[in-house]
Every structure is written in C-alpha cells, then in structure tokens.
Coordinates of C-alpha atoms in Angstrom, one line a residue:
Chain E
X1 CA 0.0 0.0 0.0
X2 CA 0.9 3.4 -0.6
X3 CA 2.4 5.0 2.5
X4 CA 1.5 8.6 3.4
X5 CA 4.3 10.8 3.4
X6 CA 3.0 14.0 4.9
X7 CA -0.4 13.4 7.3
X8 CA -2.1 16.9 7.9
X9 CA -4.6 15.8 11.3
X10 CA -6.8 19.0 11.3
X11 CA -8.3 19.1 15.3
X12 CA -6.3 16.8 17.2
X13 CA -8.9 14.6 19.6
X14 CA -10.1 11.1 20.1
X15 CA -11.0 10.1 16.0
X16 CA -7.8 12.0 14.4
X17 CA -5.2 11.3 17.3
X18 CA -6.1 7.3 17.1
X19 CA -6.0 7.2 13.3
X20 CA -2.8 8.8 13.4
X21 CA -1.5 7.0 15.8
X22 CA -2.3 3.5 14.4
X23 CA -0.7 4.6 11.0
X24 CA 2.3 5.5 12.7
X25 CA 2.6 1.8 14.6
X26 CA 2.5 0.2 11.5
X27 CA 4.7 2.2 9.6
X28 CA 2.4 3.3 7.2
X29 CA 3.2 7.6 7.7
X30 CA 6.3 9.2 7.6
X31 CA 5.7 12.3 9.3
X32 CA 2.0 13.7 11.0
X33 CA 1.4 17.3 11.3
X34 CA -1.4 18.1 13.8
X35 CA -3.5 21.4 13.5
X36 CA -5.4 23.1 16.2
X37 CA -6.5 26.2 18.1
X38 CA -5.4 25.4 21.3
X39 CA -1.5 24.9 22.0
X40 CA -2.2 23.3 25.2
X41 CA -3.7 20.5 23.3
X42 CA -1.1 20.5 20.4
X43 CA 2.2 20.2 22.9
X44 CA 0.1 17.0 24.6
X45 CA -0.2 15.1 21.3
X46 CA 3.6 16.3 20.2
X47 CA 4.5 15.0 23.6
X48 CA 2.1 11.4 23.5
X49 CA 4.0 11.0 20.4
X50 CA 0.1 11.3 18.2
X51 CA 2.0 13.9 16.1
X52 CA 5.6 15.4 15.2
X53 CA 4.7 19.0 14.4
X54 CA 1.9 21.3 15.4
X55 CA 0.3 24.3 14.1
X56 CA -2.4 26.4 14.8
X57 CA -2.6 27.7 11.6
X58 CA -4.5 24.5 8.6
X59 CA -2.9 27.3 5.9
X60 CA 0.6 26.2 6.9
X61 CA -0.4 22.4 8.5
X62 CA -1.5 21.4 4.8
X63 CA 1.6 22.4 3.1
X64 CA 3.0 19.3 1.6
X65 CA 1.3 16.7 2.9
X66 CA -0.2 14.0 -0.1
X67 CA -3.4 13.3 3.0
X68 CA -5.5 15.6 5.2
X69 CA -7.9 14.5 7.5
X70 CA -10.2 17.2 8.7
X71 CA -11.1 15.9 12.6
X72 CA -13.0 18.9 13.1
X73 CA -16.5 19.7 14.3
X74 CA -19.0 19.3 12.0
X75 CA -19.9 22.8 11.1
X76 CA -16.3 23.7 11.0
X77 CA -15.2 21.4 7.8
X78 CA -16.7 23.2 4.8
X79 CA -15.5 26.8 6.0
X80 CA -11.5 25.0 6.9
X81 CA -11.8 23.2 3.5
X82 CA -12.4 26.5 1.7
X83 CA -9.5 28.1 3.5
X84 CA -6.9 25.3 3.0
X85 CA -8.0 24.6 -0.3
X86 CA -5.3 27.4 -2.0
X87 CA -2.7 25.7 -0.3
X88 CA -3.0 21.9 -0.6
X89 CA -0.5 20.1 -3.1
X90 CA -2.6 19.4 -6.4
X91 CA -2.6 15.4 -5.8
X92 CA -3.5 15.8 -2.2
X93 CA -6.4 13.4 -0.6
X94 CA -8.5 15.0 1.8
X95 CA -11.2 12.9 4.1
X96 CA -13.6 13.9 7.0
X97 CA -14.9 12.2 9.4
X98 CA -18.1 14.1 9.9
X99 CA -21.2 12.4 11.1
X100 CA -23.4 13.8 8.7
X101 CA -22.3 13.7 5.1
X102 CA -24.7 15.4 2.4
X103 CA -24.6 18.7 3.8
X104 CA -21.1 18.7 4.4
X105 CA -20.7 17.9 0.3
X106 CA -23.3 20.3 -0.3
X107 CA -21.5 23.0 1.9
X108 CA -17.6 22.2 0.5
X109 CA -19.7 22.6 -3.5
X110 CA -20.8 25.9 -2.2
X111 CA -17.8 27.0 -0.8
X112 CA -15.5 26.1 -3.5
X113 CA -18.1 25.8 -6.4
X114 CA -17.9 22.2 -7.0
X115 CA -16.9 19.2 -4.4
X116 CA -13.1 18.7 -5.3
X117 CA -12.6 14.6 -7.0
X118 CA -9.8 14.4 -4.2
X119 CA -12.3 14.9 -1.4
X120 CA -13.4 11.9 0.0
X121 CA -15.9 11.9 2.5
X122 CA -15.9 9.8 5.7
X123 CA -17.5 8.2 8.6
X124 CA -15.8 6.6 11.0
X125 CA -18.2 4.8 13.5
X126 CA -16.5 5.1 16.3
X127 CA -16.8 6.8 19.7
X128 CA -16.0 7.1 23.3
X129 CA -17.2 9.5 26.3
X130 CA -13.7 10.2 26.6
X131 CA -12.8 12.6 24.1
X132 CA -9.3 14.5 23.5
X133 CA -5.9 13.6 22.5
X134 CA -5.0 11.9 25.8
X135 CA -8.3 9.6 24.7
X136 CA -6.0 8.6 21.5
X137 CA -5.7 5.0 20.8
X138 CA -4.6 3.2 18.7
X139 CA -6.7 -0.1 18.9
X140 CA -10.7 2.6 18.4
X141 CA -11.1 1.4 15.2
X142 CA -10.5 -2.4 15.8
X143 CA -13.9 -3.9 14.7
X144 CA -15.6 -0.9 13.7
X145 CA -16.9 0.4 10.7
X146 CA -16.5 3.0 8.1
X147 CA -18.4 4.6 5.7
X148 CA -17.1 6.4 3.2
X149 CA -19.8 8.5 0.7
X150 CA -18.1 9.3 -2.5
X151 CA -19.6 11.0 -5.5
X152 CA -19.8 10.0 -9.0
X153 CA -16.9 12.4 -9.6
X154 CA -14.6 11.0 -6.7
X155 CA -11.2 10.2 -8.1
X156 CA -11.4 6.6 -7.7
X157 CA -7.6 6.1 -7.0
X158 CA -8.1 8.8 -3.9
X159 CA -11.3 6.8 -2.6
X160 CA -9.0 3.2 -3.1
X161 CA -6.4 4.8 -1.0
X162 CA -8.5 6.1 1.8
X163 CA -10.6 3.0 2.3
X164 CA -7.4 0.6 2.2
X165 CA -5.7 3.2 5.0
X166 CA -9.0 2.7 7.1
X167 CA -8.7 -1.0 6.7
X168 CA -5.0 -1.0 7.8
X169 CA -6.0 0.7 10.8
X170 CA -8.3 -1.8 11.4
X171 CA -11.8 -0.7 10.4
X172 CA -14.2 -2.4 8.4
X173 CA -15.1 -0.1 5.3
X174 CA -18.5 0.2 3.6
X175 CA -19.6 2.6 0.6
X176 CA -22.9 4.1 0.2
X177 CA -24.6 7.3 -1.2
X178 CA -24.1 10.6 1.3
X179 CA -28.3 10.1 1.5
X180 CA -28.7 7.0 2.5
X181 CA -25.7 7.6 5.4
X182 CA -27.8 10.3 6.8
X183 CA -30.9 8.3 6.6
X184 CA -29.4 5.5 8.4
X185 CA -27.8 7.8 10.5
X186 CA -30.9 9.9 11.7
X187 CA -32.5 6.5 12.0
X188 CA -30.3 4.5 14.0
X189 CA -27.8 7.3 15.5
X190 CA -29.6 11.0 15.6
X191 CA -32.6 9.9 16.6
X192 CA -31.6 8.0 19.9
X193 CA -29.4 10.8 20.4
X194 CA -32.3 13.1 20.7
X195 CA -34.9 10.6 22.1
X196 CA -32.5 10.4 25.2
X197 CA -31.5 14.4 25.9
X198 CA -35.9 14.4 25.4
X199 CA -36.4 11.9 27.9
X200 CA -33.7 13.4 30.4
X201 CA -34.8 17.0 29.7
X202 CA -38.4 16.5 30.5
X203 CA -38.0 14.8 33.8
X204 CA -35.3 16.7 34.7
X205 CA -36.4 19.0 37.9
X206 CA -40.0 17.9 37.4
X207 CA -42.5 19.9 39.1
X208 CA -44.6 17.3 39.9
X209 CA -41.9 14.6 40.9
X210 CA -39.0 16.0 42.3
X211 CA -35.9 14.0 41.4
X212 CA -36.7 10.7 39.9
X213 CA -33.2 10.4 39.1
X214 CA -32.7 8.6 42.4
X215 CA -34.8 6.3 41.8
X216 CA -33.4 4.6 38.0
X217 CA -31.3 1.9 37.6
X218 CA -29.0 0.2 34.8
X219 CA -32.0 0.2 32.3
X220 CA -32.4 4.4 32.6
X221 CA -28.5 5.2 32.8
X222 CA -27.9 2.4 29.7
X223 CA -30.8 4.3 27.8
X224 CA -29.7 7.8 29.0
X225 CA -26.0 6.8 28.1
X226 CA -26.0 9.2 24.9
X227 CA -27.9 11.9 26.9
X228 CA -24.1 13.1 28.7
X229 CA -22.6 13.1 24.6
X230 CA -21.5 16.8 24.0
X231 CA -23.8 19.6 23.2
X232 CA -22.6 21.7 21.0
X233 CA -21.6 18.4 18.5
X234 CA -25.4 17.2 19.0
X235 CA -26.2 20.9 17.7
X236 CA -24.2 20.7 14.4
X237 CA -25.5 17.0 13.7
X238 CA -28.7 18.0 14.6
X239 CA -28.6 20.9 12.2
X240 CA -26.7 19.5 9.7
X241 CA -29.2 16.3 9.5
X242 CA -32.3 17.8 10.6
X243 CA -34.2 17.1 7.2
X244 CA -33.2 13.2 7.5
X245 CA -33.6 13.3 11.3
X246 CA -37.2 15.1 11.1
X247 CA -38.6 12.1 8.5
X248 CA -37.6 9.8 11.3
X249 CA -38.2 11.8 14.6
X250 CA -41.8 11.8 12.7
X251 CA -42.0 8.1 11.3
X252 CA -41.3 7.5 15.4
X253 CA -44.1 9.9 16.6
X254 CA -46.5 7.9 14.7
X255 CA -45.1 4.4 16.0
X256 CA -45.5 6.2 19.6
X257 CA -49.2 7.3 18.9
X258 CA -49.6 3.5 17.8
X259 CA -48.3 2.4 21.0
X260 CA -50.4 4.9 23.1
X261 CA -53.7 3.5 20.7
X262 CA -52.8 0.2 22.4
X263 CA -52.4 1.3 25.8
X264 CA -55.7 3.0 25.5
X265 CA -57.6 0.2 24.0
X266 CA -55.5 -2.0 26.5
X267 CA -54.5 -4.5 23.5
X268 CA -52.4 -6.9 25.0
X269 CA -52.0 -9.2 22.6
X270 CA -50.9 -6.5 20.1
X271 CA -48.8 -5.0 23.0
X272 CA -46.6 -8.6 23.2
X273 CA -46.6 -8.4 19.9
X274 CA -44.7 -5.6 19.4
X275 CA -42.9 -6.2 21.7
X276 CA -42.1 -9.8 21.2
X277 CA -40.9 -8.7 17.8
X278 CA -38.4 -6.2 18.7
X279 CA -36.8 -8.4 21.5
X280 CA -36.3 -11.3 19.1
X281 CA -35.1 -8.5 16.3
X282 CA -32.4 -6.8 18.7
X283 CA -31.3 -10.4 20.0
X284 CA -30.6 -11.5 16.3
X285 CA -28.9 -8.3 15.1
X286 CA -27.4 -6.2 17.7
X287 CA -24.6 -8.3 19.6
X288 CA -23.5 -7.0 23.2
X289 CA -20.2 -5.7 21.6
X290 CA -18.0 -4.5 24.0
X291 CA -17.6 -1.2 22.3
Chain G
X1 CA -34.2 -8.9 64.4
X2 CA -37.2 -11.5 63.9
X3 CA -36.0 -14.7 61.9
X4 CA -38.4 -16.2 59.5
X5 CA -39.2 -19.3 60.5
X6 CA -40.6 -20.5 57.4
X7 CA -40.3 -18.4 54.3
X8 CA -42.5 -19.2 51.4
X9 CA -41.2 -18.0 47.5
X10 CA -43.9 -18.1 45.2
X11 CA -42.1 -18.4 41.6
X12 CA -38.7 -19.1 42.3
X13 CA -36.4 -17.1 39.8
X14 CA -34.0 -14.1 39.7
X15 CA -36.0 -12.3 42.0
X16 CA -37.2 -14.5 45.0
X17 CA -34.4 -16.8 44.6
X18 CA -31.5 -14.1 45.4
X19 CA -33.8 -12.8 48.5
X20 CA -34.1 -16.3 49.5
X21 CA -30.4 -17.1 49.1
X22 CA -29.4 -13.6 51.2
X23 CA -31.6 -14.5 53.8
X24 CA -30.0 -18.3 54.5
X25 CA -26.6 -16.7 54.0
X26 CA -27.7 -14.2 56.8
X27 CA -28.6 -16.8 59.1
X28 CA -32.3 -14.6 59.1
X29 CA -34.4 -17.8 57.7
X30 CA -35.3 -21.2 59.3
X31 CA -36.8 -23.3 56.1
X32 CA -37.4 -21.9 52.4
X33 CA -40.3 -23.1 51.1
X34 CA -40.4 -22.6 47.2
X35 CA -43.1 -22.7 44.8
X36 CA -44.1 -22.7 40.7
X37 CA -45.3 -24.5 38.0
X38 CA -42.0 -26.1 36.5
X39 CA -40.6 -29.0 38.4
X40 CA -37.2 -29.0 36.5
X41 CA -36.9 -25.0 37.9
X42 CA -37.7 -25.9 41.2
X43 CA -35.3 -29.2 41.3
X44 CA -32.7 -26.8 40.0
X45 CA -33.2 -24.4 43.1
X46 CA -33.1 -27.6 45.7
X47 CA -29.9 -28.5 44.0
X48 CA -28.5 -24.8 44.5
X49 CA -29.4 -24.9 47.9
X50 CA -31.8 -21.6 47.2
X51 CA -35.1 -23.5 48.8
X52 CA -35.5 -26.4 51.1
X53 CA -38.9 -27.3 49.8
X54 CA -40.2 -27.7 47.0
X55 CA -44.2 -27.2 45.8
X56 CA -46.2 -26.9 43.0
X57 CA -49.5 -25.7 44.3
X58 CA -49.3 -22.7 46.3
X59 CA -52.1 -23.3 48.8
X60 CA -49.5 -25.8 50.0
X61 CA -46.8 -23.9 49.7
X62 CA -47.6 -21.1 52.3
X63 CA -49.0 -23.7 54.9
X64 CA -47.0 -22.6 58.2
X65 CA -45.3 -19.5 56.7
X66 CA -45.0 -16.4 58.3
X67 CA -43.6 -14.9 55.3
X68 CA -44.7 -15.4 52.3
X69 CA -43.2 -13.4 49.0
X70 CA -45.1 -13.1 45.8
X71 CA -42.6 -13.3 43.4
X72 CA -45.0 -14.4 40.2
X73 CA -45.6 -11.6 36.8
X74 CA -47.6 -9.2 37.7
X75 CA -50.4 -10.3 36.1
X76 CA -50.8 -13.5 38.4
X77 CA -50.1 -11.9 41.9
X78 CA -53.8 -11.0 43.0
X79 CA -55.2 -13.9 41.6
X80 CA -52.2 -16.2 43.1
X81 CA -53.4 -14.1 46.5
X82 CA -56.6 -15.1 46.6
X83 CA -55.8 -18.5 45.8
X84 CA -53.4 -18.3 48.8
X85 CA -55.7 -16.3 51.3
X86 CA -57.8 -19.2 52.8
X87 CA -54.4 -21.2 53.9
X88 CA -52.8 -18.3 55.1
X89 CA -51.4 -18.7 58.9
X90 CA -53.4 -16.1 60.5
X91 CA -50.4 -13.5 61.1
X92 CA -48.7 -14.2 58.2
X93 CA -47.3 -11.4 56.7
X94 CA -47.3 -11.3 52.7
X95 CA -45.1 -9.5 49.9
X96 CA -44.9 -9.1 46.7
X97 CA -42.0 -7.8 44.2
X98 CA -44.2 -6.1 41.9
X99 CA -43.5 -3.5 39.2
X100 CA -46.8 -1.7 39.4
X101 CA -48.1 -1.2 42.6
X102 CA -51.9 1.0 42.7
X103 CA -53.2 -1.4 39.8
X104 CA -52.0 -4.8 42.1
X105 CA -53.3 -2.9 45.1
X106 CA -56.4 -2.3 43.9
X107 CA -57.0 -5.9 42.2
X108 CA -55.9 -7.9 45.4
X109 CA -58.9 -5.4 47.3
X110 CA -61.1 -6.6 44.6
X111 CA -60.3 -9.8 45.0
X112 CA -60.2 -10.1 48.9
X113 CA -63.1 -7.8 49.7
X114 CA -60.4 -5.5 50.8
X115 CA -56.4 -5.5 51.0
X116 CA -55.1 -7.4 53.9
X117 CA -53.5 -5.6 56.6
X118 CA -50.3 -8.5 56.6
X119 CA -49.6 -7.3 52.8
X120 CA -46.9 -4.9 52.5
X121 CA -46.6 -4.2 48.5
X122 CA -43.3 -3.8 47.8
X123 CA -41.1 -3.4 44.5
X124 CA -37.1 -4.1 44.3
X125 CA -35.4 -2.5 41.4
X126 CA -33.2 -4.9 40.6
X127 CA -33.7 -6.6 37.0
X128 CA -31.1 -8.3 34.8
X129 CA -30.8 -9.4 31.6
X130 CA -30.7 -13.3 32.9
X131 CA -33.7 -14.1 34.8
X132 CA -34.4 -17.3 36.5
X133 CA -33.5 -19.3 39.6
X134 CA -29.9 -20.3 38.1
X135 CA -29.1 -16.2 38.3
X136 CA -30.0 -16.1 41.7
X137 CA -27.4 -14.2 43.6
X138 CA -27.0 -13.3 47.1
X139 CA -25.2 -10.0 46.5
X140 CA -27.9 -8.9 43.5
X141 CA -29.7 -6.3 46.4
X142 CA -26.4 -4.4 47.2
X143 CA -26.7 -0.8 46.7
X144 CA -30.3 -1.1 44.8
X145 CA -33.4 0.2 46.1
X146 CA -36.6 -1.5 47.0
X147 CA -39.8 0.9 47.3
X148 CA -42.1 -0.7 49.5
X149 CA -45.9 1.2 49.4
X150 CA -48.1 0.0 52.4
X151 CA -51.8 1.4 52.8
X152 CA -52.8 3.8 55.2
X153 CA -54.1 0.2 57.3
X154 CA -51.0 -1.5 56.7
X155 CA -50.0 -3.6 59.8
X156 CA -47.0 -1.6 61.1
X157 CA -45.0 -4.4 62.0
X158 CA -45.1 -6.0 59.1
X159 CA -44.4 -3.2 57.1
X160 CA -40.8 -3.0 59.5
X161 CA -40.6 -6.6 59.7
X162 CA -40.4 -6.6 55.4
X163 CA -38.3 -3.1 55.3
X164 CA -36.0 -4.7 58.1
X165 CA -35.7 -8.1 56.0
X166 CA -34.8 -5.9 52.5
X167 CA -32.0 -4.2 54.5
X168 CA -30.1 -7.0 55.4
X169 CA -30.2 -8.1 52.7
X170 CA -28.2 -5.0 51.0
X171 CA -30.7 -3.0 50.1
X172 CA -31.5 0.3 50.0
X173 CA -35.8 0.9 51.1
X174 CA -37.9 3.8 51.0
X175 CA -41.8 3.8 51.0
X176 CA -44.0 6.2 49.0
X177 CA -47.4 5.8 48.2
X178 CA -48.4 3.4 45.0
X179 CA -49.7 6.3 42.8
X180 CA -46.4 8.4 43.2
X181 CA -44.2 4.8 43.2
X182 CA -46.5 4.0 39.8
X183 CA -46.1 8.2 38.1
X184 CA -42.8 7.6 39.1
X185 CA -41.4 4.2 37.5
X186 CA -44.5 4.9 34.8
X187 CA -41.7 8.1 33.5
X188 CA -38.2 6.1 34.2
X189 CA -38.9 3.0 33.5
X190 CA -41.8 1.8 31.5
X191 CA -41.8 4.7 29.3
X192 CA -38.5 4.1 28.5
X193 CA -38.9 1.0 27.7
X194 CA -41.8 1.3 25.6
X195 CA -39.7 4.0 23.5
X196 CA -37.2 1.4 23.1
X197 CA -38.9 -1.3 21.8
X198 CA -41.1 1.4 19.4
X199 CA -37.1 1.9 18.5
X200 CA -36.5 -1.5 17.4
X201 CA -40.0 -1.5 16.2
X202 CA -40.0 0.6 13.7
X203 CA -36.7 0.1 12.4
X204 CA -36.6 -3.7 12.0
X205 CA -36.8 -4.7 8.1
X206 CA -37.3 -1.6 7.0
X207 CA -38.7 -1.7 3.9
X208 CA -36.8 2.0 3.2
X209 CA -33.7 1.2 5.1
X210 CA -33.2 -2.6 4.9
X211 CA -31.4 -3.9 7.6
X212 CA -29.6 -0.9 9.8
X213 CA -28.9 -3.0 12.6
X214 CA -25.1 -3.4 11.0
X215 CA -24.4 0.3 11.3
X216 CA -24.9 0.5 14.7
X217 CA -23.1 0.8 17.2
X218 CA -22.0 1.2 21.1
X219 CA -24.9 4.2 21.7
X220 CA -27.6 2.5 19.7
X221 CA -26.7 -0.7 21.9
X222 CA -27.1 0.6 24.8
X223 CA -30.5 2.8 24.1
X224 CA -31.9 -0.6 23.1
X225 CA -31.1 -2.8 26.2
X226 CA -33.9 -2.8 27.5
X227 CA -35.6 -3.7 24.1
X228 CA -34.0 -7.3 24.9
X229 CA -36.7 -7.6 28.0
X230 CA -39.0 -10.5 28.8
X231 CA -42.3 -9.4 26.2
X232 CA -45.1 -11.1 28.4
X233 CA -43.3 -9.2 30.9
X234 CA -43.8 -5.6 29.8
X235 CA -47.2 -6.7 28.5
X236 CA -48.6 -7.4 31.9
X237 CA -46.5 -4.1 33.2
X238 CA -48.1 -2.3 30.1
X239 CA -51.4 -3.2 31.0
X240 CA -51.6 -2.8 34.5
X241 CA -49.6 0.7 34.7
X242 CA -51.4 1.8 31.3
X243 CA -53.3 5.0 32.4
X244 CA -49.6 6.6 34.7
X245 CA -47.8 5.1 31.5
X246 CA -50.1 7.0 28.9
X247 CA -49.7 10.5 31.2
X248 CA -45.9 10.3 30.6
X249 CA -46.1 9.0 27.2
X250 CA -48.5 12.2 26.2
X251 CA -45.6 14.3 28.5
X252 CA -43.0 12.7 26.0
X253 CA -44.6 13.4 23.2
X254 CA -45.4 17.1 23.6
X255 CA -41.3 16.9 24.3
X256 CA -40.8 15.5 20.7
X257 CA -42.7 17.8 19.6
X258 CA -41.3 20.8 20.8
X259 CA -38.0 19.2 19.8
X260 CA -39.0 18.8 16.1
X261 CA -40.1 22.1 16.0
X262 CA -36.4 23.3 17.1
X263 CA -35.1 21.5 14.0
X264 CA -37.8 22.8 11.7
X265 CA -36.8 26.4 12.6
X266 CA -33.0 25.2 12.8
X267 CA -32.8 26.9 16.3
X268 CA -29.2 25.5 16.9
X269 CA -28.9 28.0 20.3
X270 CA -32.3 26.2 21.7
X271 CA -31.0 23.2 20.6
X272 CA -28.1 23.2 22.1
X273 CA -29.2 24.6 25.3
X274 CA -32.1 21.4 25.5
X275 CA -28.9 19.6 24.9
X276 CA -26.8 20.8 27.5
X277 CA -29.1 20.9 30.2
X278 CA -30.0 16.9 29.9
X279 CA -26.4 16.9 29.9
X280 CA -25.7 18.2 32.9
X281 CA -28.6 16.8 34.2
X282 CA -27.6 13.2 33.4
X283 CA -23.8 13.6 34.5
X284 CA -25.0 14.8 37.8
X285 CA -27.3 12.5 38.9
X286 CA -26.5 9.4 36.8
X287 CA -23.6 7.8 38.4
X288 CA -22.3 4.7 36.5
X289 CA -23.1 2.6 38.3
X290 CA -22.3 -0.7 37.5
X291 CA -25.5 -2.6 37.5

C-alpha cells in the first residue's frame, strides 16, 4: 500500500489522534502534522508522540502533505476546507470524518463551487465518552466500521487509498450514497441521540416529581448513556441532518401514537406483539459488543 | 431482628431466589419453602441450595409460613393471592416484588373484599438481563433500592418486619405511596422501555432502510437494552400501569414535539441549550453505576 508521506490531522482529539497514531505503529506515515486552536492541546499530542509538528494555523499544516484529515467539528469542515483549499499540493487526498455527510458535500460545493474529485468523505463509526488527545488510541477502530460516501466524480484512486488506509488501521469499510448515510444515521444514531437528551430533559427537575433520578437503575443510565454526549456536537449533527432526522423523529411519533392507541384500547396481545418482535429482532442483530 | 421461621417464595427465579439465598446466607431464615409451575426449575433451586422445599400448588406452599413473597408476573399476583388467602397462617405477613403497585393494590382489594392488613406491596429495582433461579445471587440487592408502598391500614410491624428483612439483605428501602411509586417508575422506567422497543420496532426490516442493525453501534446498543426484555413481561407491566404510562407517554410526546419544531426552525442556540441541560442533568445524577 501506498504510504502517506505528509499526514495533515486538522483538530487533534479522540477520532484524528487514534488514526494517526495507528498509522504511525505500522509504519504506514512518515511524518503527521497536527493542527489546532489550542496549544495546550497541540504540545500533549507532540509529547504522546500522536503527532511530530503542530500548528495552529491549517494554511501552513497542509503544506505538503499528499493526506489531510479534517477531525473537526462538523460545522467547522466546509469553511476550513475553503481556507486550505489554496494551499493543498494538487494530488492531495483530503477525508472527514463528519457524522453527517450530504450537507457537508453540499456546503464544501458551495464554498468552492464544485466538491473537489480528491475529497473523500468519511464516517468513521467510532466513539468514546472520553474525548481529547489523551483519549487517542490506537486499537478505536478495531472492529468498527466506516463509511465512506463518495460522489460519482470522486477520483477513484483517492477513494482506493483512503478506504485501504482505514482497513489498515483496522476498520471495516463500507460505501454508500451521502443520502442513504444520513438516513441511516438519523435512523439509528440522531434519533436516539435526541430521544435520550428528550427523555432526560423532561424529567429533569420535574414539578410534579421531584428528582426521579434517584430512583433509576442500569436500564435508565444504559438508555440515557448518549444523553451526557457533548452539546454543542449534537447541535451541528442535529442541524446539519435535521431534514433526515425530522422524517424519522416523525415516522417514530407515529409508532409512539400507535403504541399509546394500544395502551388506551388495552391491547395486549398486540402489545406482546410488538414487543415480542423487537426483542427477538435486537437479539438476532445487535450483539452486546464491547464497544 | 425476627428470623423467618418459614419463608415461602412463590415463583422461584432471579428475584425471590437471590432474596431467598441472602436471607440463608444471613442466618435470618429457618426453612425456604419454594413454589411454581415447573418441576425442573424448582429441582434446580433444591440443587443450588436456594429452597429447602419444593411445591407446585401454592395453597400448599404457604402452609405454616410467616412470610410469604409473591414473586409471580404481575399479572398473576392477586389472583395467586386469593388462591393463597384461605391457607394463610393467620399473622402471616405477605409480599410481593411487583413493578406496578396501585393497579396490584387495587386488584388484590377486589379480589379479597379489601387488602389485607399483613400485605406490605413492595417493588425491588433490581432486574437483569438473565432471569431465572440459576441467576439467583445473594449479592444482587447491594446498593439497589426497593420501594415498598403499604396502605394507610397496613399492619405496622409487618411493614418494619419486610423493610428490616430488604435491609439486610443490602438493600436500600424507602416507602411512597403506589400512585407516586407508579407516576414515578410509569416516566423512568416503563416509558422508556416502551420507547425502546417502538425503536427497534420501527426500524426492524425496514422496507426503506433494509437492515440498519449493522451500522450500529455502542450508543444505539445501549439505548436498546432494554428492548431485549421479557415481552409477556412488559405486556402485563403495560397493562396494569397503562393509564400513569399514557400520562408520561402524552408528557414525552409534547417533548418531541417541541424538539421537532427546534429542528424545523434550525434553532441551533435552543438546541443546544435542551442539549446541555440533559447533559448536565444526566452527569449529575446518573452515576455509572455498574448494574
């Protein structure tokens, strides 16, 4: 496989530190320059080893390097794009790893009037509560997926390259089309995402209950889990998505009013129904992986 | 404190059987006496040492007893009550490990005329994912709450007697009426289990998505344990907590929809600040715990 010679890591955290720092134990990078606005952060990953240079300043970071990875918030990587884009080398790759992907395209096309052939958009599927450099690791994407979402236009040897560098580090890669990634998305990922800040947010401080928190157990914090995620992310997927995510928040509001039809009617054999169903549907299809 | 002398567990699985086990650890009961349908399940418990006895009509079972736990679904606990009532020592006190509490309440009051003084309703939070008499554990009441919710008539020794008893054995009690205990389980832990399965519900063999399952991950896991729970369970929960259930359920989905109306008007500040407060919400009063 073709090495990287120059890896530009724009935001240095959790998803660009580990992918760096997995290409690095297997030799497959020659040199990682990590971008970011805080120093503080840039001197810890120098010093973990996650990167060899730092700069605060993507302009300069993407000088020479043949990859880029743009690690940044998602409302941040059309408006870096269009600042870097006078200063990448002509042949250089770039790839996100933003959790929404058509309007990120449709953004970077707006920005630069079309959606470069060497930009290859991403999707690693892989998270922690821990976030940050120090969080880097370079077993995160052991086991887990990819997506990548090129366009018709994508420069096939750029998408080739990207996809076998995810593989190396040890994700398993899948393409798709940009909308179907935020449909499944919304669907499986936005969605919860919201249902649990909803659930926590309206029993929060309840008037009439006091603080029911005392009372959960495993089943509340496992369900609640995604409810401590960070905010300001949720925001930017939640704007960035929100036509995907309000076809399924709404396709959900009518299986809820179902649900309340048989509470009402107190249809028990259509409740264990339902039920019965998606028990033996998440036993067949969602393992209890560890991660 | 007061031994039991003869402690009759009617349906001997997770729940009754790790009470049961506690107590003989304890030294705190004499003789277990253990009762269901299924004589393989209750050979199994002989052979752990988790009852001394073994029955399969209950009218037997309690002959003698001076505690007697109702550890049956929900569904079957007044009806297994009045069964019971007629061989009932005459100070025997009775409790059950119930989910719902007004709806059981009210059904055994029905049944009996009105609801014996000995019964102390009573509801342990403790659930896992394995159910059964082979999970039985002494140590599963450690650091988990049981609610107990005794009537205004409610013999006051008994009540102590059965909070006294749940205390040695790890846990941690509190009493509240049924109608709060029911508002208050209805919100954290039968709506969210309902919204869980709707989950899995609606997105199982999508005819739009196909199968989405594969693309999921860690968060999605998690928001869907509960999904994986006993069906005829949550039926009978469904039912018998439907009208608290369908209060919190209407509560939820005015959230939704003050939620979709954030992302109609791409309101990112409100959005974020909804997010942020469930946030801190969550990582303030959600410890993770470990079970």
């Amino acid at each position: 496989m073709q090495q990287v010679q120059r890896l530009a890591v724009i935001g240095v955290g959790l998803i660009g530190g580990s992918f760096a720092l997995k290409l690095k134990q297997l030799g497959l990078v020659n040199e990682v320059v990590g971008c970011g606005r805080n120093s503080t952060n840039l001197n810890k990953a120098l010093e973990l080893g996650v990167i060899d240079i730092a700069y605060t300043d993507p302009t300069l970071a993407v000088a020479g390097a043949d990859l880029v990875v743009l690690a940044v918030p998602l409302g941040s990587i059309a408006p870096i794009y269009q600042q870097i884009a006078p200063f990448l080398a002509p042949d250089a790759v770039v790839t996100d790893v933003g959790s929404a992907k058509a309007s990120v395209i449709a953004e970077i096309a707006g920005l630069l009037g079309e959606c470069p052939a060497q930009f290859v958009p991403g999707h690693p599927i892989a998270g922690r509560e821990q976030s940050g450099v120090e969080a880097a690791d370079s077993e995160l994407y052991q086991r887990h997926r990819v997506i990548l979402t090129p366009l018709s236009h994508t420069n096939e040897a750029a998408i080739a390259w990207v996809h076998a560098l995810w593989q190396a580090v040890g994700a398993q890669v899948s393409s798709m089309s940009a909308t179907y990634h935020d449909e499944v998305f919304a669907a499986t990922s936005h969605l919860p995402h919201l249902l649990a800040f909803a659930l926590v947010d309206m029993l929060n401080e309840h008037p009439e209950l006091g603080n029911v928190f005392q009372y959960t157990a495993g089943g509340f914090r496992d369900f609640t889990r995604i409810a401590s995620s960070d905010a300001s992310m949720w925001r930017d997927i939640a704007l960035q998505n929100h036509s995907a995510i309000l076809k399924w928040l709404d396709a959900y509001q009518a299986e809820l009013a179902k649900l309340a039809q048989l509470l009402q009617t107190q249809n028990g054999a259509a409740l264990q129904q339902l039920f019965a169903t998606a028990k033996a549907a998440r036993d067949a299809h969602i393992v209890n992986r560890t991660s």
